[in-house]
GROMACS .gro file of C-alpha atoms in nm:
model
  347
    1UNK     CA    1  14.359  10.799  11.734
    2UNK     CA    2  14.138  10.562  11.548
    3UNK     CA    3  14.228  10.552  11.169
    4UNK     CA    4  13.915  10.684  10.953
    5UNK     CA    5  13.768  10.323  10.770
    6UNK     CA    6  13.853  10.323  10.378
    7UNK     CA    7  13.506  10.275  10.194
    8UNK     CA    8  13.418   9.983  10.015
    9UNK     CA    9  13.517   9.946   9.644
   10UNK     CA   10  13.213   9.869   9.494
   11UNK     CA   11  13.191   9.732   9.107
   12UNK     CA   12  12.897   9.593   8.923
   13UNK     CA   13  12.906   9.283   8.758
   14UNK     CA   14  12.625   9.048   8.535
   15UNK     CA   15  12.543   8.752   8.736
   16UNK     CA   16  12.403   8.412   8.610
   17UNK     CA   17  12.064   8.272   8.769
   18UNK     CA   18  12.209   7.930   8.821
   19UNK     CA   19  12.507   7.974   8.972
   20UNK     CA   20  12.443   8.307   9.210
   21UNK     CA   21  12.114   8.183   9.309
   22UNK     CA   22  12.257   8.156   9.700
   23UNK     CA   23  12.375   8.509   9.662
   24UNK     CA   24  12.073   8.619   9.556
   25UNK     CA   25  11.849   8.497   9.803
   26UNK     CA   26  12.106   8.627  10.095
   27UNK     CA   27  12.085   8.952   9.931
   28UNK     CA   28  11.674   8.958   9.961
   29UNK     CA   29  11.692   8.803  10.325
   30UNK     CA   30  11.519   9.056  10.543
   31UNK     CA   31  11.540   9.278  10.209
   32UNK     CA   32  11.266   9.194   9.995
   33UNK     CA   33  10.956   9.104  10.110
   34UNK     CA   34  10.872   8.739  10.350
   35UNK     CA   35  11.215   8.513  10.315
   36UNK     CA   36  10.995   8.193  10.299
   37UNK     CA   37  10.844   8.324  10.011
   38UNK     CA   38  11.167   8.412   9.805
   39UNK     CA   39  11.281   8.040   9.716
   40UNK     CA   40  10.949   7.990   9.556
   41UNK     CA   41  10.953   8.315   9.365
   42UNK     CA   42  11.321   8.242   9.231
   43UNK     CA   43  11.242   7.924   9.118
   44UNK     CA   44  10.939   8.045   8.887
   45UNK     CA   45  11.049   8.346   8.803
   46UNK     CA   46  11.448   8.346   8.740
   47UNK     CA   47  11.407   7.967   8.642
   48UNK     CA   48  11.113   7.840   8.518
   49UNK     CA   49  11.024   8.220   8.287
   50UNK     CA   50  10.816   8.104   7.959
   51UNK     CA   51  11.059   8.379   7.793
   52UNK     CA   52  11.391   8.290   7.916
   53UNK     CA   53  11.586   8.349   8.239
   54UNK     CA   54  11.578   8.712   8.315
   55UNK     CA   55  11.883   8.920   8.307
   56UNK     CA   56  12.047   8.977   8.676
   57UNK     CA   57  12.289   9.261   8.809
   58UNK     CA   58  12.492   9.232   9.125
   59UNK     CA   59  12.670   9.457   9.302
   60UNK     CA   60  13.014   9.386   9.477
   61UNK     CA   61  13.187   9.584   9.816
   62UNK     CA   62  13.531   9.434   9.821
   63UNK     CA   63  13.459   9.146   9.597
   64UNK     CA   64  13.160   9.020   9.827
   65UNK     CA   65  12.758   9.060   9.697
   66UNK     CA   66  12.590   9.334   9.869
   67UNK     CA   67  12.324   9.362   9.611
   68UNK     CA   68  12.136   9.290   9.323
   69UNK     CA   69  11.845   9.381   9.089
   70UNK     CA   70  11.675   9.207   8.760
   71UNK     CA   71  11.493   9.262   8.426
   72UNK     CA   72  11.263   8.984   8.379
   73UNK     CA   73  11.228   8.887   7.979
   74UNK     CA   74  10.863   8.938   7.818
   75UNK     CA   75  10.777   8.893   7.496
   76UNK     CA   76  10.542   9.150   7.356
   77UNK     CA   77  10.455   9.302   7.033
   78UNK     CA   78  10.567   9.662   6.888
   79UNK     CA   79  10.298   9.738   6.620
   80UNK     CA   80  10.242   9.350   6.566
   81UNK     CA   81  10.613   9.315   6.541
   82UNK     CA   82  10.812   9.119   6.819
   83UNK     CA   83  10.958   9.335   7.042
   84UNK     CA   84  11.206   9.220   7.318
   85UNK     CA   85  11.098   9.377   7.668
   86UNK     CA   86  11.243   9.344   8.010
   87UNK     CA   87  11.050   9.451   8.343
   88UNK     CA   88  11.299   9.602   8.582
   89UNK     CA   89  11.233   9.405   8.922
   90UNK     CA   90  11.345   9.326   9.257
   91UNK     CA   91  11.640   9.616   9.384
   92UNK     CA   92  11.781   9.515   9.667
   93UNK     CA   93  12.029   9.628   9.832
   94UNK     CA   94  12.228   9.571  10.213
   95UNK     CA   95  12.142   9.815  10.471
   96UNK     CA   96  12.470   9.942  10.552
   97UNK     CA   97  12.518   9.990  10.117
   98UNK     CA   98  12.262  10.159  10.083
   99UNK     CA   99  12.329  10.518   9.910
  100UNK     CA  100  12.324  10.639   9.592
  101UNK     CA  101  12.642  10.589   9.472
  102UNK     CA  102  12.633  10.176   9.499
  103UNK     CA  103  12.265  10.175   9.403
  104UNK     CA  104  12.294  10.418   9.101
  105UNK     CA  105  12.602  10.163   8.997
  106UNK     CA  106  12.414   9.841   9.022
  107UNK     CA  107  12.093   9.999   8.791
  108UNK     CA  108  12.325  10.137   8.513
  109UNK     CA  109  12.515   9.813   8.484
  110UNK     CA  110  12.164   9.608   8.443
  111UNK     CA  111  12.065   9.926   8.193
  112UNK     CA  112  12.432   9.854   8.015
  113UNK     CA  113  12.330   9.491   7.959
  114UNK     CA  114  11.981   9.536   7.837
  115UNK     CA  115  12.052   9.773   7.584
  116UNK     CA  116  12.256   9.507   7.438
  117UNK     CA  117  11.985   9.230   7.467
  118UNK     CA  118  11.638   9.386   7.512
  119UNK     CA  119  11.500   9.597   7.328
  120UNK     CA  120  11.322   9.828   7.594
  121UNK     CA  121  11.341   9.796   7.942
  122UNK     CA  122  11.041   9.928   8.181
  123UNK     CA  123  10.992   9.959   8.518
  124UNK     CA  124  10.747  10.111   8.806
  125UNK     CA  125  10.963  10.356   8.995
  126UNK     CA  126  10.833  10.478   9.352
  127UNK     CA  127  10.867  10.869   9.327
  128UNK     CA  128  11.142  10.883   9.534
  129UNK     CA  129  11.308  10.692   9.248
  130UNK     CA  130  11.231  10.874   8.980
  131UNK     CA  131  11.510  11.125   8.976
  132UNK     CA  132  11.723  10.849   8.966
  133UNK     CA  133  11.543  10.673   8.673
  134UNK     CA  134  11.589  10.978   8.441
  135UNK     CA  135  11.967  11.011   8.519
  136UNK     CA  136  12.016  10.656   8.433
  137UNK     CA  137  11.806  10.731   8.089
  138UNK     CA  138  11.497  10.602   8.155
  139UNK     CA  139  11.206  10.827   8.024
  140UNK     CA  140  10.794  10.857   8.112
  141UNK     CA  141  10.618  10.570   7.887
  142UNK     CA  142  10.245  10.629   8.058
  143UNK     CA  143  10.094  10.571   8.424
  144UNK     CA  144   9.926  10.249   8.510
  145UNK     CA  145   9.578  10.368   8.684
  146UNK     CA  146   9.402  10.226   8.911
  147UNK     CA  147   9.035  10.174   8.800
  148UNK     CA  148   8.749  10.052   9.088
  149UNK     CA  149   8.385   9.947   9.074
  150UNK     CA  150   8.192   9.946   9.407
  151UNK     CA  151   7.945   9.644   9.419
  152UNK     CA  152   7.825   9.659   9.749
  153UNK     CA  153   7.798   9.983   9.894
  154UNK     CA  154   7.751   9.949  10.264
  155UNK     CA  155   8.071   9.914  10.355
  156UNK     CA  156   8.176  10.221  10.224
  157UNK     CA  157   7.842  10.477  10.299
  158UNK     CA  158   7.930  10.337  10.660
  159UNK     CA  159   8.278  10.577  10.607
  160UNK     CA  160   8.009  10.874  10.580
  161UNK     CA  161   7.708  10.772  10.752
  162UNK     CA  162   7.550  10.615  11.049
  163UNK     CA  163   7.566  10.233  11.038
  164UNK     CA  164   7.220  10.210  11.097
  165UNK     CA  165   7.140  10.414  10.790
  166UNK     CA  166   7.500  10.291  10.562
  167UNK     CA  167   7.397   9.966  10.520
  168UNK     CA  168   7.036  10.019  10.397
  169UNK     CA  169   7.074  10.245  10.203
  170UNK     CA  170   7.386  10.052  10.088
  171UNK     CA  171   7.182   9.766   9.938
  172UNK     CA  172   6.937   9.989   9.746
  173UNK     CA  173   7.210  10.141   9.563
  174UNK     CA  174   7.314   9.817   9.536
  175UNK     CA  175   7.026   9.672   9.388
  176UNK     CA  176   6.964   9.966   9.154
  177UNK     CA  177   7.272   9.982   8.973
  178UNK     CA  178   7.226   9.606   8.942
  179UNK     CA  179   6.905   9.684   8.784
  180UNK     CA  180   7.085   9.953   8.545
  181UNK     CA  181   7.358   9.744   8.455
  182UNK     CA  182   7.131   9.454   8.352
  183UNK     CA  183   6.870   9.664   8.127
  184UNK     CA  184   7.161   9.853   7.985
  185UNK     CA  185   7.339   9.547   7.861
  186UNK     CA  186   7.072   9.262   7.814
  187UNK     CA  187   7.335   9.071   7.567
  188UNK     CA  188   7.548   8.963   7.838
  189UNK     CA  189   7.249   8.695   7.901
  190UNK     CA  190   7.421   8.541   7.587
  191UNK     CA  191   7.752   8.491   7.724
  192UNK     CA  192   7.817   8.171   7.893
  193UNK     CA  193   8.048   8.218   8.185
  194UNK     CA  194   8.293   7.984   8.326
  195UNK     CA  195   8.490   8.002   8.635
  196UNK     CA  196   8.823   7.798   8.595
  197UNK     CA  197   9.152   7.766   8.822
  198UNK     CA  198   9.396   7.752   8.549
  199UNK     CA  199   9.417   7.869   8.139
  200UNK     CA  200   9.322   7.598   7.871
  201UNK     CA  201   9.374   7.587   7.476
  202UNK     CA  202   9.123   7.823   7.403
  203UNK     CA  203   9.323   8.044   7.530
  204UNK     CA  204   9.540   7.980   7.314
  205UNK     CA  205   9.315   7.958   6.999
  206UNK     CA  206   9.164   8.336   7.130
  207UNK     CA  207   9.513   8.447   7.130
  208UNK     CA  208   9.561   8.351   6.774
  209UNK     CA  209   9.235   8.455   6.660
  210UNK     CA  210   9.213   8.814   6.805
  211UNK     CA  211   9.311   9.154   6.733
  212UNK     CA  212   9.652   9.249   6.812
  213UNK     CA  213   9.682   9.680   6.849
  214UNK     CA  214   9.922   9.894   6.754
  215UNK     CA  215  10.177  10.046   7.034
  216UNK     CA  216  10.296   9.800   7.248
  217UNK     CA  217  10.121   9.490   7.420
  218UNK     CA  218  10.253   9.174   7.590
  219UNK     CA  219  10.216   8.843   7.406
  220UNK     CA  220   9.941   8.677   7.595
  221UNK     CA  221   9.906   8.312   7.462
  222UNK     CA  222   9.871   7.982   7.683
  223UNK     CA  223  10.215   7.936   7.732
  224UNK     CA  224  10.263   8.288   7.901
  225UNK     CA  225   9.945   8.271   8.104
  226UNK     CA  226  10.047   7.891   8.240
  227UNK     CA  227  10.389   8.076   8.371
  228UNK     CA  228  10.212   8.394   8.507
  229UNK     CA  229   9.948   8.286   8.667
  230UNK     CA  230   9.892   7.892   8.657
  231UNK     CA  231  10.271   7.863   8.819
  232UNK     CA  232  10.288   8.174   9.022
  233UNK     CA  233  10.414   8.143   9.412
  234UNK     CA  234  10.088   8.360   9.457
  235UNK     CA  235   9.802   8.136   9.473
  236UNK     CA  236   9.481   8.226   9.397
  237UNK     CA  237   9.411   8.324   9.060
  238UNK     CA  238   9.108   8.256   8.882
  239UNK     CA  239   8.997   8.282   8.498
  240UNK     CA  240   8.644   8.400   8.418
  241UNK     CA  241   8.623   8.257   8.085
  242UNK     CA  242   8.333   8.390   7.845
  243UNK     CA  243   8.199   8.185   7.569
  244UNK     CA  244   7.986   8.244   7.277
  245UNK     CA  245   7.700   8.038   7.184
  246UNK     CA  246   7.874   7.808   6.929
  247UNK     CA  247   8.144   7.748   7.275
  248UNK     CA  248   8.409   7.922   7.141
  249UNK     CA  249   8.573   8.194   7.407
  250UNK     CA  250   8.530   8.524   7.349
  251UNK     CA  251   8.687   8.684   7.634
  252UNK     CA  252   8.906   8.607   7.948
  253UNK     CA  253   8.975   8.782   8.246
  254UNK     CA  254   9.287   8.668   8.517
  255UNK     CA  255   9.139   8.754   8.832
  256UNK     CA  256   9.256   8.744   9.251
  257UNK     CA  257   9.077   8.807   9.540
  258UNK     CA  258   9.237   9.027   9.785
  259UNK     CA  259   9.008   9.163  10.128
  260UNK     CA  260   8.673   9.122   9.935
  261UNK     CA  261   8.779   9.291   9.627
  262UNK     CA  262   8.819   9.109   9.280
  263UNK     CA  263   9.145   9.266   9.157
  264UNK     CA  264   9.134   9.196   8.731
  265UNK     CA  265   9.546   9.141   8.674
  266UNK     CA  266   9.491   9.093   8.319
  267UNK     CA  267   9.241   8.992   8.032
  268UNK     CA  268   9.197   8.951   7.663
  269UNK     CA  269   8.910   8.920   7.413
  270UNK     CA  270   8.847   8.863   7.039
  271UNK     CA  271   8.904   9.248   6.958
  272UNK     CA  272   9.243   9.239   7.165
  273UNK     CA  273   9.206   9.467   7.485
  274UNK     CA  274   8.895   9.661   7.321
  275UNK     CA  275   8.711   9.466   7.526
  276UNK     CA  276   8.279   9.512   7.523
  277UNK     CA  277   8.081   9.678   7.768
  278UNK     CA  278   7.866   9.340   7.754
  279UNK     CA  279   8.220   9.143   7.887
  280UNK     CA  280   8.257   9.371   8.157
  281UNK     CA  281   7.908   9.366   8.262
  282UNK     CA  282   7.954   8.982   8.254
  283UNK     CA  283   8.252   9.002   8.506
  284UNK     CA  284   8.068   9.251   8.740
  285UNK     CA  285   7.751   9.009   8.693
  286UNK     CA  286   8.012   8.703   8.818
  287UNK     CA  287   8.179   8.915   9.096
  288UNK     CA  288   7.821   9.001   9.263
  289UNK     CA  289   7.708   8.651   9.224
  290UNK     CA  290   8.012   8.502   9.408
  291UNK     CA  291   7.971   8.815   9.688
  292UNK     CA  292   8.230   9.042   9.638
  293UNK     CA  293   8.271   9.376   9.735
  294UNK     CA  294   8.423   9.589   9.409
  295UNK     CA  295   8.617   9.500   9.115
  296UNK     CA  296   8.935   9.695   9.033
  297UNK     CA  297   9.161   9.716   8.758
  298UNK     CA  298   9.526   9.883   8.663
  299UNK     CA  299   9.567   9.994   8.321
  300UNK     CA  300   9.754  10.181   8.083
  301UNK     CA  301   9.622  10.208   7.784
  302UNK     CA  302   9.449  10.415   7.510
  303UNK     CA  303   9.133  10.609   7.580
  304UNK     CA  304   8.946  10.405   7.325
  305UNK     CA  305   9.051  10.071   7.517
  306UNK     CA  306   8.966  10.244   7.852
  307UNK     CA  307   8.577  10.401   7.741
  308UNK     CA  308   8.388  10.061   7.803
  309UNK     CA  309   8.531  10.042   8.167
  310UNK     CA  310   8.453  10.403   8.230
  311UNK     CA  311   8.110  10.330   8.064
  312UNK     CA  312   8.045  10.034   8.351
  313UNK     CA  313   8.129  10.327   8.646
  314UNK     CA  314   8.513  10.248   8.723
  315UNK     CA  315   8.663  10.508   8.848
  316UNK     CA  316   9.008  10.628   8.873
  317UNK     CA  317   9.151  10.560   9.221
  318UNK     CA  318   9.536  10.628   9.225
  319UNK     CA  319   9.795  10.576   8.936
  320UNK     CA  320  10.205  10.463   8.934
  321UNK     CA  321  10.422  10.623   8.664
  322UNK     CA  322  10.582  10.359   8.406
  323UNK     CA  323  10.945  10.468   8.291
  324UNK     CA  324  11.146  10.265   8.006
  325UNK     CA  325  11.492  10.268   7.849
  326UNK     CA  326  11.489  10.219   7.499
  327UNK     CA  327  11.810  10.048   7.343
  328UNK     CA  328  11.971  10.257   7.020
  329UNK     CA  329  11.859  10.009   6.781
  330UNK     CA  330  11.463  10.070   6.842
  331UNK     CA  331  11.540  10.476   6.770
  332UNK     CA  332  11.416  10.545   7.112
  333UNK     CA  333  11.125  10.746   7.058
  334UNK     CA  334  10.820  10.698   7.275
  335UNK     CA  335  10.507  10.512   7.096
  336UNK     CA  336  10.143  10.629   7.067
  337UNK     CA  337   9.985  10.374   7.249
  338UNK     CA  338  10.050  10.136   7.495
  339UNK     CA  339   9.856   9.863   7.671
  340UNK     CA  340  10.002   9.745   8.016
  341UNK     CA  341   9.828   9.572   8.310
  342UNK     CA  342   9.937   9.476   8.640
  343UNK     CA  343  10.074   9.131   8.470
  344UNK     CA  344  10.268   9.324   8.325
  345UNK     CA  345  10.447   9.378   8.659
  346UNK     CA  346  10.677   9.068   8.795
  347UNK     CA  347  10.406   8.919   9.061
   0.00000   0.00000   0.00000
């Protein structure tokens, strides 16, 4: 008679970014999205961070590494005071570990750790994982929405209607609501816009300028921009920069295209993420002229931030809950506002 096999002792222990950077990348193997892509990502984001190396949790079965998961470091702002955030990233774990038990270990110890050295840490559960997010002590913080604008509408009549008749009538509603937007916001003739592939210092300069919120909101100067999306593995990224007459920027807007569709990961103006009506008729103005389909955009963020968006006809098209663990020093209750984007995510 076979004798029953004694489970694995599993124990979670901090790692260190230098030296487990092997074990990391095993762990992810077939785990975590396309291997050739995961030596690139660990490089910028576990070692080259404009905030510091983030903080990594592996998990052990009989002393060998079986898993692992990360907060990433951001620096934001808490009510114009620095605030010390981590985004809860990249759980993996082996096949053959994969229960509750091991995986519920692994998240507490990172949780352990960060209440010691962040002060919140955030992350985008699936729903699946959200039962397991509240046991650990995580609690709601907001949902990050999905907002879309439809530019050309052929495409998408042709879902309802015949294509000889989508696509017609497709470019008149085109052509009206590019009518509409353009006598409803004659100022953004006054903007000067500017395409460019990576941030520069008036980025910087905005950043110092402009308006920084209440609630919570990510520090978005040159050097954090240059890491997030000058240096990111995912290539692509664009900055629609928008200028004032005297030159000086006004507005900015981190931007990727993805299947036609200008996704907006992130932007800034003068006024902080109250951004005008006349900036986002600019970047809608910019997105038709270089042929693209719709412009989307995830946010969380306060219904007066949100109104000028609405105004310009986005429209809600899905949302992700966004859960955070507070450590005892920040009192742990849950602010009135908050102002995430999907840079506010780790890729």
């Amino acid at each position: 008679m076979n004798a029953q096999l004694a489970a694995p002792a599993y124990a979670a222990r901090q790692g260190d970014v230098a030296r487990d950077r092997d074990a990391v990348l095993s762990i992810w193997r077939g785990n975590l999205g396309e291997d050739a892509h995961m030596p690139a990502k660990y490089a910028w984001f576990y070692q080259q961070a404009d905030a510091g190396p983030p903080l990594l949790e592996l998990l052990t079965a009989d002393g060998l590494e079986v898993g692992a998961c990360s907060a990433g470091r951001r620096r934001m702002l808490r009510d114009g005071k620095p605030l010390r955030a981590g985004v809860l990233v990249d759980l993996a774990v082996l096949p053959e570990h994969r229960s509750l038990g091991p995986a519920l270990m692994l998240q507490q110890g990172l949780a352990a750790t960060a209440r010691n050295e962040l002060d919140l840490l955030y992350g985008f559960p699936n729903p699946k994982a959200v039962p397991v997010f509240k046991r650990i002590g995580y609690r709601p913080l907001g949902d990050l929405v999905r907002y879309v604008r439809v530019l050309r509408h052929g495409r998408y009549f042709a879902r309802r209607l015949p294509q000889w008749l989508a696509y017609p009538a497709g470019m008149l509603a085109d052509l009206f609501l590019r009518l509409r937007d353009a006598l409803s916001h004659p100022d953004t003739a006054l903007l000067h816009a500017d395409w460019s592939e990576s941030t520069d210092s008036r980025v910087q300069a905005l950043w110092v300028r402009s308006t920084k919120p209440d609630g919570i909101v990510a520090v978005r100067d040159q050097a954090h921009l240059t890491w997030r999306f000058d240096r990111s593995p995912q290539r692509g990224f664009r900055f629609l920069l928008l200028s004032g007459a005297d030159g000086s920027l006004l507005a900015w807007f981190a931007t990727r295209l993805q299947d036609g569709i200008l996704h907006v990961h992130d932007y800034w103006s003068l006024h902080g993420p109250a951004v005008g009506t006349r900036h986002i008729a600019a970047l809608l103005r910019a997105a038709r002229e270089a042929g693209h389909a719709a412009v989307s955009i995830e946010l969380a963020t306060a219904p007066i931030y949100l109104a000028p968006w609405q105004e310009l006809g986005f429209v809600a098209r899905g949302k992700r809950p966004i859960f955070g663990c507070w450590s005892a020093q920040t009192g742990g209750e849950v602010p009135t506002a908050l102002h995430f984007t999907a840079a506010d995510e780790d890729e």
